[in-house]
Short mmCIF file of C-alpha atoms in Angstrom, two decimals:
data_model
loop_
_atom_site.label_atom_id
_atom_site.label_comp_id
_atom_site.label_asym_id
_atom_site.label_seq_id
_atom_site.Cartn_x
_atom_site.Cartn_y
_atom_site.Cartn_z
CA MET A 1 -217.10 58.48 7.71
CA LYS A 2 -213.50 59.95 7.76
CA HIS A 3 -210.46 58.15 7.69
CA PRO A 4 -209.31 59.09 10.99
CA PHE A 5 -205.47 59.44 9.66
CA LEU A 6 -206.44 60.98 5.77
CA THR A 7 -208.42 64.14 5.29
CA ARG A 8 -209.69 64.71 1.81
CA ARG A 9 -207.26 67.69 1.44
CA ALA A 10 -204.52 65.54 3.21
CA PHE A 11 -205.71 62.80 0.36
CA GLY A 12 -205.51 65.08 -2.88
CA ALA A 13 -202.05 66.49 -1.45
CA ALA A 14 -199.95 63.22 -1.30
CA SER A 15 -201.74 62.49 -4.86
CA LEU A 16 -200.25 65.43 -6.34
CA GLY A 17 -197.44 64.85 -4.26
CA ALA A 18 -197.54 61.31 -5.99
CA VAL A 19 -197.79 62.14 -9.58
CA ALA A 20 -195.20 65.12 -9.48
CA GLY A 21 -192.79 62.23 -8.22
CA THR A 22 -193.73 60.32 -11.44
CA LEU A 23 -193.61 62.65 -13.69
CA LEU A 24 -190.03 64.09 -12.11
CA LEU A 25 -189.10 60.45 -12.47
CA ALA A 26 -190.25 59.95 -16.30
CA CYS A 27 -188.77 63.04 -17.19
CA SER A 28 -185.31 62.04 -15.51
CA VAL A 29 -185.53 58.20 -17.15
CA GLY A 30 -186.50 60.43 -20.30
CA HIS A 31 -183.53 62.44 -20.25
CA ALA A 32 -181.16 59.37 -19.60
CA GLN A 33 -182.33 57.52 -22.92
CA ASN A 34 -182.31 60.81 -24.73
CA ALA A 35 -178.59 61.42 -23.52
CA TRP A 36 -176.12 61.19 -26.57
CA PRO A 37 -174.58 58.95 -27.17
CA ASN A 38 -176.96 55.87 -25.51
CA ARG A 39 -175.96 53.47 -28.69
CA THR A 40 -173.38 52.92 -31.30
CA VAL A 41 -172.10 55.80 -33.26
CA ARG A 42 -171.34 54.81 -37.12
CA ILE A 43 -168.46 56.50 -38.75
CA ILE A 44 -168.78 56.37 -42.68
CA VAL A 45 -165.76 56.09 -44.38
CA PRO A 46 -166.84 56.73 -48.23
CA PHE A 47 -163.90 54.33 -49.29
CA ALA A 48 -162.97 50.75 -48.91
CA PRO A 49 -160.42 49.52 -46.51
CA GLY A 50 -157.00 50.09 -46.40
CA GLY A 51 -157.03 53.59 -47.88
CA THR A 52 -155.67 56.36 -45.77
CA THR A 53 -159.66 57.66 -44.99
CA ASP A 54 -159.99 54.58 -43.56
CA ILE A 55 -156.72 54.35 -41.65
CA LEU A 56 -157.49 57.89 -39.98
CA ALA A 57 -160.90 56.33 -39.14
CA ARG A 58 -159.92 53.65 -37.35
CA ALA A 59 -157.17 55.60 -35.43
CA ILE A 60 -159.69 57.86 -34.16
CA ALA A 61 -162.61 55.68 -33.66
CA PRO A 62 -160.94 53.90 -30.35
CA GLU A 63 -160.84 57.07 -28.92
CA LEU A 64 -164.04 58.38 -29.51
CA THR A 65 -165.38 54.93 -27.85
CA LYS A 66 -163.42 55.39 -24.78
CA ALA A 67 -164.39 59.35 -24.47
CA PHE A 68 -168.06 58.22 -24.37
CA GLY A 69 -168.56 54.98 -23.36
CA GLN A 70 -170.19 53.69 -26.48
CA SER A 71 -168.74 51.80 -29.77
CA PHE A 72 -167.92 54.33 -32.70
CA VAL A 73 -167.75 51.85 -35.27
CA ILE A 74 -166.35 52.17 -39.03
CA ASP A 75 -168.71 51.23 -41.89
CA ASN A 76 -167.02 51.48 -45.41
CA LYS A 77 -169.27 52.77 -47.95
CA ALA A 78 -166.99 53.11 -51.14
CA GLY A 79 -167.88 54.33 -54.51
CA ALA A 80 -167.85 57.64 -56.84
CA GLY A 81 -165.09 59.25 -55.71
CA GLY A 82 -166.33 59.60 -52.20
CA ASN A 83 -170.06 60.23 -53.09
CA LEU A 84 -171.92 57.36 -52.24
CA GLY A 85 -171.37 57.06 -48.51
CA ALA A 86 -171.20 61.38 -48.38
CA ASP A 87 -174.92 60.94 -50.02
CA ALA A 88 -175.16 58.24 -47.37
CA VAL A 89 -174.69 60.64 -44.18
CA ALA A 90 -175.91 63.66 -45.71
CA LYS A 91 -179.73 61.68 -45.72
CA SER A 92 -179.09 60.62 -42.55
CA PRO A 93 -180.94 61.89 -39.60
CA GLY A 94 -179.15 64.67 -37.65
CA ASP A 95 -178.90 62.87 -34.40
CA GLY A 96 -175.16 62.08 -33.31
CA TYR A 97 -175.22 58.92 -34.64
CA THR A 98 -174.10 59.06 -38.04
CA LEU A 99 -170.90 60.67 -38.99
CA LEU A 100 -168.85 60.67 -41.79
CA MET A 101 -165.06 60.96 -42.36
CA GLY A 102 -164.87 63.13 -45.04
CA THR A 103 -162.05 64.08 -47.68
CA VAL A 104 -160.96 66.83 -50.17
CA GLY A 105 -162.48 64.88 -52.54
CA THR A 106 -166.17 64.89 -50.89
CA HIS A 107 -165.53 68.35 -49.67
CA GLY A 108 -163.45 69.55 -51.49
CA ILE A 109 -163.02 68.57 -55.07
CA ASN A 110 -166.34 67.05 -56.31
CA ARG A 111 -168.77 70.04 -56.30
CA ALA A 112 -166.11 71.24 -59.11
CA LEU A 113 -165.88 67.98 -61.17
CA TYR A 114 -169.42 66.13 -61.30
CA PRO A 115 -172.15 68.00 -62.83
CA LYS A 116 -174.74 67.23 -60.43
CA LEU A 117 -174.26 65.96 -57.00
CA PRO A 118 -176.97 64.07 -54.90
CA PHE A 119 -175.80 66.01 -52.14
CA ASP A 120 -174.58 69.68 -51.21
CA PRO A 121 -171.33 69.96 -49.72
CA ILE A 122 -171.82 72.80 -47.53
CA LYS A 123 -175.88 73.09 -46.46
CA ASP A 124 -176.11 69.16 -45.69
CA PHE A 125 -173.22 68.92 -43.59
CA MET A 126 -172.06 70.59 -40.08
CA PRO A 127 -168.32 70.52 -39.93
CA ILE A 128 -166.57 68.90 -36.67
CA THR A 129 -162.92 68.44 -37.20
CA LEU A 130 -160.38 68.33 -39.15
CA VAL A 131 -158.18 65.12 -38.52
CA ALA A 132 -155.08 65.17 -40.71
CA GLY A 133 -153.54 66.71 -43.56
CA VAL A 134 -151.37 64.28 -46.09
CA PRO A 135 -149.25 65.18 -49.07
CA ASN A 136 -149.54 62.43 -51.92
CA VAL A 137 -146.85 60.59 -52.97
CA MET A 138 -145.84 59.90 -56.93
CA VAL A 139 -145.39 56.00 -56.82
CA VAL A 140 -144.13 53.48 -59.26
CA ASN A 141 -144.07 49.95 -59.18
CA THR A 142 -140.14 49.32 -58.05
CA GLU A 143 -139.62 46.53 -60.67
CA PHE A 144 -141.32 48.31 -63.65
CA ALA A 145 -138.71 51.50 -62.73
CA ALA A 146 -136.20 49.28 -62.54
CA ALA A 147 -136.62 47.93 -66.03
CA ASN A 148 -137.24 51.14 -67.31
CA ASN A 149 -134.51 52.73 -65.69
CA ILE A 150 -136.51 54.98 -63.91
CA ASN A 151 -134.99 57.00 -60.84
CA THR A 152 -136.17 60.32 -60.75
CA VAL A 153 -139.57 62.21 -61.63
CA ASN A 154 -137.85 63.49 -65.10
CA ASP A 155 -137.21 59.89 -66.30
CA PHE A 156 -140.87 58.77 -65.76
CA ILE A 157 -141.48 61.91 -67.43
CA LYS A 158 -139.48 61.11 -70.52
CA LEU A 159 -140.88 57.57 -70.80
CA ALA A 160 -144.01 58.31 -70.59
CA LYS A 161 -143.68 61.28 -73.50
CA SER A 162 -141.71 58.41 -75.65
CA LYS A 163 -144.99 56.07 -74.99
CA PRO A 164 -147.95 58.15 -75.14
CA GLY A 165 -150.92 56.07 -74.03
CA GLN A 166 -149.25 53.25 -73.08
CA LEU A 167 -148.58 53.95 -68.94
CA ASN A 168 -151.60 53.74 -66.84
CA MET A 169 -152.25 56.09 -63.68
CA ALA A 170 -154.05 54.32 -60.78
CA SER A 171 -156.47 56.34 -58.31
CA SER A 172 -158.34 55.74 -55.11
CA GLY A 173 -161.74 56.96 -57.48
CA ASN A 174 -162.73 59.31 -59.58
CA GLY A 175 -162.64 63.11 -57.84
CA THR A 176 -160.38 62.43 -55.46
CA SER A 177 -157.07 63.90 -54.73
CA ILE A 178 -155.08 61.10 -55.66
CA HIS A 179 -157.08 61.46 -59.03
CA LEU A 180 -156.30 65.24 -59.54
CA SER A 181 -153.01 65.21 -58.20
CA GLY A 182 -152.50 62.85 -61.51
CA GLU A 183 -154.54 65.30 -63.68
CA LEU A 184 -152.50 68.15 -62.82
CA PHE A 185 -149.38 66.66 -63.03
CA LYS A 186 -150.44 65.14 -66.89
CA SER A 187 -151.52 68.79 -67.45
CA GLN A 188 -147.99 70.36 -66.55
CA THR A 189 -145.96 68.02 -68.09
CA GLY A 190 -147.92 67.41 -71.28
CA ILE A 191 -147.89 63.81 -71.13
CA PHE A 192 -151.04 61.47 -71.87
CA MET A 193 -152.01 58.66 -69.80
CA PRO A 194 -155.15 56.64 -69.13
CA HIS A 195 -156.61 57.00 -65.56
CA ILE A 196 -158.01 53.74 -64.00
CA PRO A 197 -159.61 54.70 -60.92
CA TYR A 198 -160.78 52.19 -58.42
CA ARG A 199 -162.57 51.57 -55.20
CA GLY A 200 -160.34 53.35 -52.66
CA SER A 201 -156.69 53.17 -52.05
CA SER A 202 -156.18 49.75 -51.26
CA PRO A 203 -157.22 48.24 -54.42
CA ALA A 204 -155.55 50.28 -56.36
CA LEU A 205 -151.86 49.63 -55.09
CA LEU A 206 -152.61 46.27 -55.23
CA ASP A 207 -152.76 46.52 -58.65
CA LEU A 208 -149.71 48.77 -58.74
CA SER A 209 -147.78 46.49 -56.66
CA ALA A 210 -148.82 43.64 -59.19
CA GLY A 211 -147.64 45.52 -62.18
CA ASN A 212 -150.50 45.65 -63.67
CA VAL A 213 -150.64 50.22 -63.43
CA GLN A 214 -147.63 51.93 -63.46
CA VAL A 215 -147.80 55.04 -61.47
CA MET A 216 -150.27 56.69 -58.75
CA PHE A 217 -150.38 59.81 -56.64
CA ASP A 218 -151.49 57.96 -53.47
CA ASN A 219 -151.57 59.63 -50.05
CA LEU A 220 -148.62 59.12 -48.13
CA PRO A 221 -149.89 56.95 -45.37
CA SER A 222 -150.86 54.04 -47.25
CA ALA A 223 -148.61 54.05 -49.42
CA LEU A 224 -145.69 53.99 -47.05
CA PRO A 225 -145.84 50.47 -46.40
CA LEU A 226 -145.12 49.73 -49.53
CA ILE A 227 -142.72 52.00 -50.03
CA LYS A 228 -140.83 51.07 -46.95
CA GLY A 229 -141.41 47.34 -48.11
CA GLY A 230 -139.79 47.67 -51.45
CA ARG A 231 -142.62 46.78 -53.44
CA LEU A 232 -143.08 50.26 -54.70
CA LYS A 233 -140.66 53.27 -55.30
CA ALA A 234 -141.23 57.00 -54.22
CA LEU A 235 -140.17 59.62 -57.23
CA ALA A 236 -141.89 62.83 -55.09
CA VAL A 237 -144.34 63.97 -52.68
CA THR A 238 -146.98 66.42 -54.09
CA SER A 239 -146.57 69.02 -51.61
CA ALA A 240 -145.16 72.44 -51.37
CA GLN A 241 -142.32 71.28 -48.57
CA ARG A 242 -140.69 67.64 -48.38
CA SER A 243 -142.54 64.97 -45.84
CA GLY A 244 -140.58 64.43 -42.40
CA ALA A 245 -141.63 60.83 -43.24
CA LEU A 246 -139.81 60.64 -46.34
CA PRO A 247 -137.09 63.47 -46.12
CA ASP A 248 -135.09 61.96 -49.06
CA VAL A 249 -137.66 62.23 -51.67
CA PRO A 250 -138.34 65.42 -53.48
CA THR A 251 -141.07 67.30 -54.03
CA ILE A 252 -142.75 67.49 -57.67
CA GLU A 253 -141.51 70.84 -57.65
CA GLU A 254 -138.07 70.28 -56.70
CA ALA A 255 -137.66 67.23 -58.69
CA ALA A 256 -139.23 68.33 -62.45
CA GLY A 257 -139.01 72.11 -61.91
CA LEU A 258 -143.18 72.23 -62.07
CA LYS A 259 -143.21 75.68 -60.21
CA GLY A 260 -145.82 75.92 -57.92
CA PHE A 261 -147.30 71.99 -58.34
CA GLU A 262 -149.01 71.29 -54.61
CA ALA A 263 -151.72 69.10 -54.74
CA THR A 264 -152.35 67.72 -51.06
CA SER A 265 -154.79 65.77 -49.22
CA TRP A 266 -156.94 66.14 -46.08
CA PHE A 267 -159.44 63.93 -44.09
CA GLY A 268 -162.01 65.29 -41.48
CA LEU A 269 -165.40 64.54 -39.43
CA LEU A 270 -168.62 65.70 -40.50
CA ALA A 271 -172.12 65.19 -39.25
CA PRO A 272 -175.21 65.61 -41.12
CA ALA A 273 -176.81 69.04 -40.95
CA GLY A 274 -179.23 69.43 -38.00
CA THR A 275 -177.04 68.05 -35.98
CA PRO A 276 -177.09 69.70 -32.42
CA PRO A 277 -174.13 71.96 -31.93
CA ASP A 278 -173.78 70.61 -28.24
CA ILE A 279 -172.86 66.78 -29.70
CA VAL A 280 -170.82 68.66 -32.85
CA ASN A 281 -168.72 70.73 -30.11
CA ARG A 282 -168.20 67.91 -27.93
CA ILE A 283 -167.03 65.31 -30.31
CA GLN A 284 -164.62 68.33 -32.13
CA GLN A 285 -163.21 68.44 -27.95
CA GLU A 286 -162.30 64.72 -27.73
CA VAL A 287 -160.82 64.36 -31.19
CA ALA A 288 -158.45 67.39 -30.50
CA LYS A 289 -157.48 66.17 -26.93
CA SER A 290 -156.92 62.77 -28.79
CA LEU A 291 -154.64 64.13 -31.54
CA ALA A 292 -152.56 66.70 -29.07
CA THR A 293 -151.37 63.46 -26.97
CA PRO A 294 -147.49 62.74 -27.80
CA ALA A 295 -148.71 58.82 -28.50
CA MET A 296 -151.45 59.71 -31.29
CA LYS A 297 -148.83 62.82 -32.72
CA GLU A 298 -146.01 59.87 -33.22
CA LYS A 299 -148.25 57.54 -34.85
CA LEU A 300 -149.68 60.00 -37.48
CA LEU A 301 -146.54 61.79 -37.95
CA SER A 302 -144.56 58.59 -38.54
CA GLN A 303 -147.50 57.75 -41.25
CA GLY A 304 -146.56 60.99 -43.20
CA ALA A 305 -149.84 62.01 -41.66
CA ASN A 306 -150.17 66.13 -40.22
CA PRO A 307 -152.74 66.20 -37.01
CA GLY A 308 -155.39 68.66 -37.17
CA GLY A 309 -158.06 69.38 -34.34
CA ASN A 310 -159.36 72.67 -35.20
CA SER A 311 -162.85 73.93 -34.23
CA PRO A 312 -165.75 73.73 -36.14
CA ALA A 313 -165.58 77.22 -37.29
CA GLN A 314 -162.39 76.80 -38.17
CA PHE A 315 -163.07 73.40 -40.38
CA ALA A 316 -165.88 75.18 -41.97
CA THR A 317 -163.91 78.03 -43.30
CA MET A 318 -161.44 75.73 -44.68
CA ILE A 319 -163.55 74.07 -46.40
CA ASP A 320 -165.01 77.07 -47.98
CA SER A 321 -161.70 77.99 -49.15
CA GLU A 322 -160.71 74.70 -50.57
CA HIS A 323 -163.52 74.30 -52.60
CA LYS A 324 -162.21 77.64 -54.52
CA LYS A 325 -158.45 76.24 -54.44
CA TRP A 326 -159.98 73.16 -56.16
CA ALA A 327 -162.56 74.53 -58.77
CA GLN A 328 -158.87 76.07 -60.14
CA VAL A 329 -157.09 72.95 -60.27
CA VAL A 330 -160.15 70.81 -61.62
CA LYS A 331 -160.19 74.08 -64.42
CA VAL A 332 -156.34 73.84 -65.03
CA SER A 333 -156.62 70.20 -65.24
CA GLY A 334 -159.25 69.87 -67.72
CA ALA A 335 -160.96 66.79 -65.81
CA ARG A 336 -164.43 66.08 -65.63
CA ILE A 337 -166.42 63.39 -64.97
CA ASP A 338 -170.02 62.93 -66.19
#
């Protein structure tokens, strides 16, 4: 007997409607689950905590956390001049949940410096945006400087030439701009100093402050607190112009007459190849927005860093030009890492 209220045709229509509603709900739930980001995002810093790469990553991470409503956390993976951390990101899924705070070392120098890299700095990454550019600063231990009457770059050169191989040059790792700045300085002055690489600026600065090594060409933001604290003496910056954070400190060219000497650093966010352009663009927009705020500008400039925020396409073009520039620096310096 037919149900008085529900014919077979009406029952079929009702069933189809229910199925359609269920599918629509499932699609909506699936979309919500797949929306980015719906879990923690890692920013891999390929150097030890305390260096400029780490400082800048930790300045940006809270801003991205606020913008997207999910945690952006720092994961330090130091080693091999930044190559260890960069390789980890290159081999990660392109889903937006693993990012790299890349540097002039990982994406400008190392391709020319290392005969074999486990990753391709161009093909394996999607540039997001430049976070900041910084000069390096030539610093010496304050007590060492006082004991040897070192007040200028030329004073240091004179001492180094009188003691070949006896002064040690620290760096944050093989292949970093800190290392290459020193190698370029050595090649242009004709002095010989053994290179002592560390797993980041922080441990290198600790040894420099303790007097275990004598000189370093560190990124300005990480060296600045020790300079202001009197533990390190700044002799010169490696940029073409003086830094607003240390206006009384000359450039290497000014101080030592090394014409055209320039070796600056930069830091920027990159994602693994294959990351959806929509995610890349959203991150870039939020980073640029943060870097444009007066508070962030003041914070970075006071540390000697110049805020970035360029587009992914502009950052990609910059990385390409940096490869070419640093290949020449590596060639001139004669630096090579097997």
